[in-house]
mmCIF file of C-alpha atoms and ligand atoms in Angstrom:
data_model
loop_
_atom_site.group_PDB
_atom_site.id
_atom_site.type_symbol
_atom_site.label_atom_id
_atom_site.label_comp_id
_atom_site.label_asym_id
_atom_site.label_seq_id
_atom_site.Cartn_x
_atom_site.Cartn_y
_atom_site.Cartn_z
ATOM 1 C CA UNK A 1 62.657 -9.741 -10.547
ATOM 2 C CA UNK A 2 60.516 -9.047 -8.144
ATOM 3 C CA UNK A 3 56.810 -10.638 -7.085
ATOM 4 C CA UNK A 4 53.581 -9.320 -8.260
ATOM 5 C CA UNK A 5 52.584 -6.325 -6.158
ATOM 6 C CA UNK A 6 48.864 -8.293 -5.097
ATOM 7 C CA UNK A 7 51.537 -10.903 -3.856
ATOM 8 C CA UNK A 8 53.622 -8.786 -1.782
ATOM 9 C CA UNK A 9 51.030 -7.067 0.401
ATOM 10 C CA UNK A 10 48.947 -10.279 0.613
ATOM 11 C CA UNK A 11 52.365 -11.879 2.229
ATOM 12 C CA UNK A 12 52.804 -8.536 4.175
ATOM 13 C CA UNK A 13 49.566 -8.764 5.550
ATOM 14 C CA UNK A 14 49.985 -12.531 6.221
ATOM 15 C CA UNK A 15 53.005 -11.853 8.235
ATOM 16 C CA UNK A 16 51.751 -9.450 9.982
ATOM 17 C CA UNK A 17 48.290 -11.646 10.559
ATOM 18 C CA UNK A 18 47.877 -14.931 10.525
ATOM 19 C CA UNK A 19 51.312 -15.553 11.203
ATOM 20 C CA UNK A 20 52.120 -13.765 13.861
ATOM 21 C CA UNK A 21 48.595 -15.039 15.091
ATOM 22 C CA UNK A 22 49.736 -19.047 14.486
ATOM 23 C CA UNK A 23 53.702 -18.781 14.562
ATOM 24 C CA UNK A 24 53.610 -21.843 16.919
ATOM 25 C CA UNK A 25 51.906 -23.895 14.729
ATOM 26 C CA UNK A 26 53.935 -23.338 12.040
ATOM 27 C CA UNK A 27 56.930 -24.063 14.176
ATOM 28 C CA UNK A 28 55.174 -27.285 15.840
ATOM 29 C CA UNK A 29 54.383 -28.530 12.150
ATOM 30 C CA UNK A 30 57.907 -27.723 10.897
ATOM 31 C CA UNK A 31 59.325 -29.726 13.877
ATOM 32 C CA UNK A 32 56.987 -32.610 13.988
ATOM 33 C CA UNK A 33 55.659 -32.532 10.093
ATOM 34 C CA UNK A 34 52.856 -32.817 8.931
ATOM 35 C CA UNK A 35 50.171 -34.849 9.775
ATOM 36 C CA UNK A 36 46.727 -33.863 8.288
ATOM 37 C CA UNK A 37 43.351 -36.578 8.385
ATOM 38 C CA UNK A 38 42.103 -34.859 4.801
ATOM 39 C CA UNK A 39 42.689 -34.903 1.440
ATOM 40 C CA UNK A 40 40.920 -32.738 -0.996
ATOM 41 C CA UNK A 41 40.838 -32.926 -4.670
ATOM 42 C CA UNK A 42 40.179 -29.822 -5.858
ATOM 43 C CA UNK A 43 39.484 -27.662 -9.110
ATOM 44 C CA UNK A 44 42.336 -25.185 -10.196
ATOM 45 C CA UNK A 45 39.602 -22.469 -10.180
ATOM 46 C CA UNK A 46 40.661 -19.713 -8.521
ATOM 47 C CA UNK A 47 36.835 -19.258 -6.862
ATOM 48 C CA UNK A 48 37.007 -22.351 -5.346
ATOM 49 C CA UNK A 49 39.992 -22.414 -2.871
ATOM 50 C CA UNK A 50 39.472 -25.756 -0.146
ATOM 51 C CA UNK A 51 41.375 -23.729 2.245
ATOM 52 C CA UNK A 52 38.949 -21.239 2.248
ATOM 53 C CA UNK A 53 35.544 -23.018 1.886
ATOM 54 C CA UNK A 54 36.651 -24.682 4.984
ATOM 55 C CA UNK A 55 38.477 -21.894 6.881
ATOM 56 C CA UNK A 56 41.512 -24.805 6.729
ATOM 57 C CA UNK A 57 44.112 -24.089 9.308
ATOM 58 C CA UNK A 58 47.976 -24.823 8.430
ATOM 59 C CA UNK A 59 48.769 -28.551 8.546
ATOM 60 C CA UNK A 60 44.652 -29.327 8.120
ATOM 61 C CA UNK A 61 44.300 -30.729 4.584
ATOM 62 C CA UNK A 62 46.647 -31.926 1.929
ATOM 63 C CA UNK A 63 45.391 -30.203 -1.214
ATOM 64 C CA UNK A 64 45.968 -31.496 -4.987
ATOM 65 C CA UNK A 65 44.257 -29.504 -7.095
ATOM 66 C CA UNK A 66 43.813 -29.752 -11.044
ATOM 67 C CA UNK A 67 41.374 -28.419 -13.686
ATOM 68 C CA UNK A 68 38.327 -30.442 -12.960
ATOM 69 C CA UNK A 69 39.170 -32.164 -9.959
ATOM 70 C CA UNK A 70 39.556 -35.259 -11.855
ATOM 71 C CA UNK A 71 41.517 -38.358 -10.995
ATOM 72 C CA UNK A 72 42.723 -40.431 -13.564
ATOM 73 C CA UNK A 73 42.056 -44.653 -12.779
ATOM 74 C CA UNK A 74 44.927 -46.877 -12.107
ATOM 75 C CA UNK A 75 47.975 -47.232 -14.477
ATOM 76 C CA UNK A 76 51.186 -48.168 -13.459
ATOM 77 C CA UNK A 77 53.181 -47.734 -16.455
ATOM 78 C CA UNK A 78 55.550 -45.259 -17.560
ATOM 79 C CA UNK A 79 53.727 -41.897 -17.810
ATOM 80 C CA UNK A 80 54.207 -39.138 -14.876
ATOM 81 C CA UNK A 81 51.222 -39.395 -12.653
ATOM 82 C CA UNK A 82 50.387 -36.170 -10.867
ATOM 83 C CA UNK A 83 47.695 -36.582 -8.866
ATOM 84 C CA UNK A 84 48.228 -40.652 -8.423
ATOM 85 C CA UNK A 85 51.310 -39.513 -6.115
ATOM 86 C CA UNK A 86 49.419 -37.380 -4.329
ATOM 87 C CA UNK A 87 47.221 -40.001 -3.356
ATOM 88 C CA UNK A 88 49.429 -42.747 -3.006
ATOM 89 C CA UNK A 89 51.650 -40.298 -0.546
ATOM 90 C CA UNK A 90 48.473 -39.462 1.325
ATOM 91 C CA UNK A 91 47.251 -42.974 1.433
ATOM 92 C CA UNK A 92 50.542 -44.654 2.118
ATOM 93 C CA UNK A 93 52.517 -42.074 4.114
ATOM 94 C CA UNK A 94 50.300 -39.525 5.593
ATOM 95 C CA UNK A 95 47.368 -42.660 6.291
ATOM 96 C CA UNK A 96 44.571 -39.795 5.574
ATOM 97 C CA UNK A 97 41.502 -40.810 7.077
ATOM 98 C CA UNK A 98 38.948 -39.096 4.434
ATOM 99 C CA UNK A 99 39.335 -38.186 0.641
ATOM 100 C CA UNK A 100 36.794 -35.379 -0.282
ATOM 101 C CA UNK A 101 36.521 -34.850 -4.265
ATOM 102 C CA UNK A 102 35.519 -31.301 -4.039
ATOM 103 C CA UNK A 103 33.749 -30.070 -7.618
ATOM 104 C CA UNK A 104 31.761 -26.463 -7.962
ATOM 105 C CA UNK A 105 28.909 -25.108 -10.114
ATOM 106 C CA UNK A 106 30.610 -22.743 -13.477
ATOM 107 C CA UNK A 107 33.651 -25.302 -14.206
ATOM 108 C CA UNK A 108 35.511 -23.927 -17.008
ATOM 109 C CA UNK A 109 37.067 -27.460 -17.676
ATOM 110 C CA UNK A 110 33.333 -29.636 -17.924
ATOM 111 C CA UNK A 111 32.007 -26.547 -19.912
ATOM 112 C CA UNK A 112 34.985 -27.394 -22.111
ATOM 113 C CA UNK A 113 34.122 -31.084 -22.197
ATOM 114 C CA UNK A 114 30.285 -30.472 -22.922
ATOM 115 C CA UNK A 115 30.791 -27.978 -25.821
ATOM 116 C CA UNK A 116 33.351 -30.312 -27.588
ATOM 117 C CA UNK A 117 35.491 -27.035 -27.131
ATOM 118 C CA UNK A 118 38.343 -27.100 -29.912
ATOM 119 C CA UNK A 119 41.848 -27.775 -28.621
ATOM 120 C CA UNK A 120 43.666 -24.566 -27.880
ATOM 121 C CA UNK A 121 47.085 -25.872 -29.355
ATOM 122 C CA UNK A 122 47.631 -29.249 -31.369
ATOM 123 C CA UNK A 123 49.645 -29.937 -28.166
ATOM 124 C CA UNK A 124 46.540 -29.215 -26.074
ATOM 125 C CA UNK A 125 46.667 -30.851 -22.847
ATOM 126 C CA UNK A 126 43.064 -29.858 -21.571
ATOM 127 C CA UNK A 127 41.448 -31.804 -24.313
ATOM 128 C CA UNK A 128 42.957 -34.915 -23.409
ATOM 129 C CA UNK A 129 42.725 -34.537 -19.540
ATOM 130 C CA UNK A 130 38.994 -33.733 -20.168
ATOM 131 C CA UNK A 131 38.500 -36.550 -21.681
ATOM 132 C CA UNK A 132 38.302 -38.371 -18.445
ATOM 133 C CA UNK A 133 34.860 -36.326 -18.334
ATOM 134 C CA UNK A 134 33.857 -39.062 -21.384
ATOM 135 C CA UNK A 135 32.458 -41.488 -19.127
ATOM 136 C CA UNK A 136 30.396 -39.437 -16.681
ATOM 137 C CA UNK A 137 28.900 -37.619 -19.568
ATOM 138 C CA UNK A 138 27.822 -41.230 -21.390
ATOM 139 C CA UNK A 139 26.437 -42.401 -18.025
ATOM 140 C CA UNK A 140 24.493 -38.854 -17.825
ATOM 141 C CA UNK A 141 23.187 -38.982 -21.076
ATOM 142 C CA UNK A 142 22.458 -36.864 -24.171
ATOM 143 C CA UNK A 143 20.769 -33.057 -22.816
ATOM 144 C CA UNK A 144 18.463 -33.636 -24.120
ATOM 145 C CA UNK A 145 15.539 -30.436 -23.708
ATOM 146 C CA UNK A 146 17.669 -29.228 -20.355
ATOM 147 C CA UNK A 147 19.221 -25.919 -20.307
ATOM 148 C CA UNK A 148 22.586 -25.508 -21.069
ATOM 149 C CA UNK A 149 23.203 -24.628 -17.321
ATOM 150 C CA UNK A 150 21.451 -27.372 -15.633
ATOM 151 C CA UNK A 151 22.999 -29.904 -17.966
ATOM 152 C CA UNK A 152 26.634 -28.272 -16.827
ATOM 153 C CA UNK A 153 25.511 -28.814 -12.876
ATOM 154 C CA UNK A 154 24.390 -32.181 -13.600
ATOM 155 C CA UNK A 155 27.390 -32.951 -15.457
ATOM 156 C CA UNK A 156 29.985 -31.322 -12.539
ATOM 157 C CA UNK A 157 28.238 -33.591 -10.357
ATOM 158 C CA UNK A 158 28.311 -37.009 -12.244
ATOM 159 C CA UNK A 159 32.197 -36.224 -12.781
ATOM 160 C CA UNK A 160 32.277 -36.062 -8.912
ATOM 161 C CA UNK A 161 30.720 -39.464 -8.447
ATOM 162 C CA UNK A 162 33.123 -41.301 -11.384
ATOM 163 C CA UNK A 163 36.078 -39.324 -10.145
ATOM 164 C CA UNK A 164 34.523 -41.235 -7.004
ATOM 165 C CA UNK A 165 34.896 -44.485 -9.136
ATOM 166 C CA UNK A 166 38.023 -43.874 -10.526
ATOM 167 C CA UNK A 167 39.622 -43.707 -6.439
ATOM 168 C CA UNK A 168 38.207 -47.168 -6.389
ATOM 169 C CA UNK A 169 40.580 -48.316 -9.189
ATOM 170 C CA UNK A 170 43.895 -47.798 -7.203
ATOM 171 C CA UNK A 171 44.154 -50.764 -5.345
ATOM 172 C CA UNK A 172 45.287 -49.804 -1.594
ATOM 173 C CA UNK A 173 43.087 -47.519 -1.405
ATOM 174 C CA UNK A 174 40.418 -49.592 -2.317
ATOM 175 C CA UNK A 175 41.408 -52.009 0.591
ATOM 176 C CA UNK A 176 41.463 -49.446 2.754
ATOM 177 C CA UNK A 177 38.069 -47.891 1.519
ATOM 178 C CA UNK A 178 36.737 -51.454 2.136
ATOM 179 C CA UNK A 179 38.011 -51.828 5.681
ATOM 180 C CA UNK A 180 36.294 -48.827 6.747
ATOM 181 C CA UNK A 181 40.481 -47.068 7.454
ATOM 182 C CA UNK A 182 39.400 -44.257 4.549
ATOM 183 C CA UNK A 183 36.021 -42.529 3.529
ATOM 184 C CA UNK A 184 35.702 -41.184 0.371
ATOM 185 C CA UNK A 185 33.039 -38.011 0.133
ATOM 186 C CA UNK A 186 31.712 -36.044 -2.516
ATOM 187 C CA UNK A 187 31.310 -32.164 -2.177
ATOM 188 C CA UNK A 188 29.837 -29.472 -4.670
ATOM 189 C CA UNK A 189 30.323 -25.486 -4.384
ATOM 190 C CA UNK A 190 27.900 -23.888 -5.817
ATOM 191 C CA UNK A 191 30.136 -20.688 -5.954
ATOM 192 C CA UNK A 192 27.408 -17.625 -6.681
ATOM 193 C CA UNK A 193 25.825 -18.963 -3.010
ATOM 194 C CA UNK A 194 28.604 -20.429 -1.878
ATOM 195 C CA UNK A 195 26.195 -23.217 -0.612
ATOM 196 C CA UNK A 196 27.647 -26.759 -0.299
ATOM 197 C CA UNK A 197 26.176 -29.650 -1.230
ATOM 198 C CA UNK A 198 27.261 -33.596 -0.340
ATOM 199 C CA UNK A 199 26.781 -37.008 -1.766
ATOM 200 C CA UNK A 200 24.548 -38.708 -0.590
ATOM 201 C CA UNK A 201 25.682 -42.625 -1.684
ATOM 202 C CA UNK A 202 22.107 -44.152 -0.912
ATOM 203 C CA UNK A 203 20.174 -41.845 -3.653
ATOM 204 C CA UNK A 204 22.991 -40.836 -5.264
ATOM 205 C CA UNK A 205 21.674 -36.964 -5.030
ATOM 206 C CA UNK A 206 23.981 -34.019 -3.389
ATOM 207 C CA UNK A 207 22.260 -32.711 -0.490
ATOM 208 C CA UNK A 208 23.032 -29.693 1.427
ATOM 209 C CA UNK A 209 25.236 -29.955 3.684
ATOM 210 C CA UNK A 210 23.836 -28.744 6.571
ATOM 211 C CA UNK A 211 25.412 -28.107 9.410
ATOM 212 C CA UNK A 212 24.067 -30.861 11.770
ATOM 213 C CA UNK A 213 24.920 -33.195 8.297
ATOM 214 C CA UNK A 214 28.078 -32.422 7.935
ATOM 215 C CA UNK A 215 28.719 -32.862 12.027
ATOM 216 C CA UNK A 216 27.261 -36.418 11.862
HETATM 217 ZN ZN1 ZN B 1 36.633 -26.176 -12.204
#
């Protein structure tokens, strides 16, 4: 059984760029492990890859990714907890310095959410994971006379900010939040642009992220 074709000359060319190109890195990371300041929580969507938006090297960012970009709060209990090991490992073990949710403009998952899609399967997984959408959309409010699009955007972005919440619920973290050791930021893609936009946490609006913003 052999890869996809699209898989073996994107490796080939791989191999024969950016790895030939960075072959001591990888060895240097291999040897020493890994040892990256960033954590991005990331969308599935294939538009929206972090390592691309922000021309990541190897060993730059550690990378969960799920539809939505959401993280579920706090619950120690029995369940398997995805994305609350990828935190706690890059809290606890890799000591990140910044958490970036990263959401984008077109999200297949809050479209889902705001047009109380039906469940694919009566074992439909996105339906429940979307639900953690619920409280973002209640804080938003009804649409009201806004276009469908607009109310998506505005919706994307108020998951960003209670997926910002939610970070606040795992306790460690929160410590560490509160002793200045980890930032938490929130980023929007606007993927037909490709402009990206920040949280601002004093008006609550994203902003663009300008260049001289994003170096400050
Ligand atoms: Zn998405």
């Amino acid at each position: 059984m052999s890869l996809p074709q699209r898989l073996i000359e994107g490796y080939e060319a791989f191999r024969s760029g950016r790895l030939a190109a960075e072959q001591g890195r990888y060895r240097d990371l291999a040897e020493r492990g890994q040892s990256p300041e960033i954590m991005v929580i990331g969308c599935c969507d294939s538009r929206v890859s972090p390592e691309v938006i922000f021309d990541a090297k190897p060993g730059e960012l550690f990378v969960v990714r799920n539809v939505a970009n959401l993280v579920p709060p706090y619950a120690p209990d029995d369940a398997y907890h995805g994305v609350s090991a990828a935190l706690e490992f890059a809290v606890g073990a890799l000591r990140v310095k910044h958490i970036v949710v990263l959401g984008h403009a077109r999200c297949g998952g809050i479209r889902a959410f705001a047009e109380g899609s039906a469940p694919l399967s009566p074992s439909d997984f996105i339906g429940k994971w979307m639900s953690l959408v619920a409280p973002a959309a209640e804080k938003l409010g009804p649409r009201g006379e806004v276009s469908l699009d607009d109310y998506l955007a505005r919706l994307e972005q108020a998951s960003i900010a209670n997926t910002l919440d939610n970070l606040l619920t795992f306790p460690r973290l929160r410590r560490l939040i509160e002793r200045g050791r980890v930032t938490v930021h929130g980023a929007y893609f606007a993927v037909a642009t490709g402009e990206l936009s920040v949280l601002d946490p004093q008006s609550g609006r994203f902003l663009p992220a300008t260049i001289g913003a994003l170096r400050a």
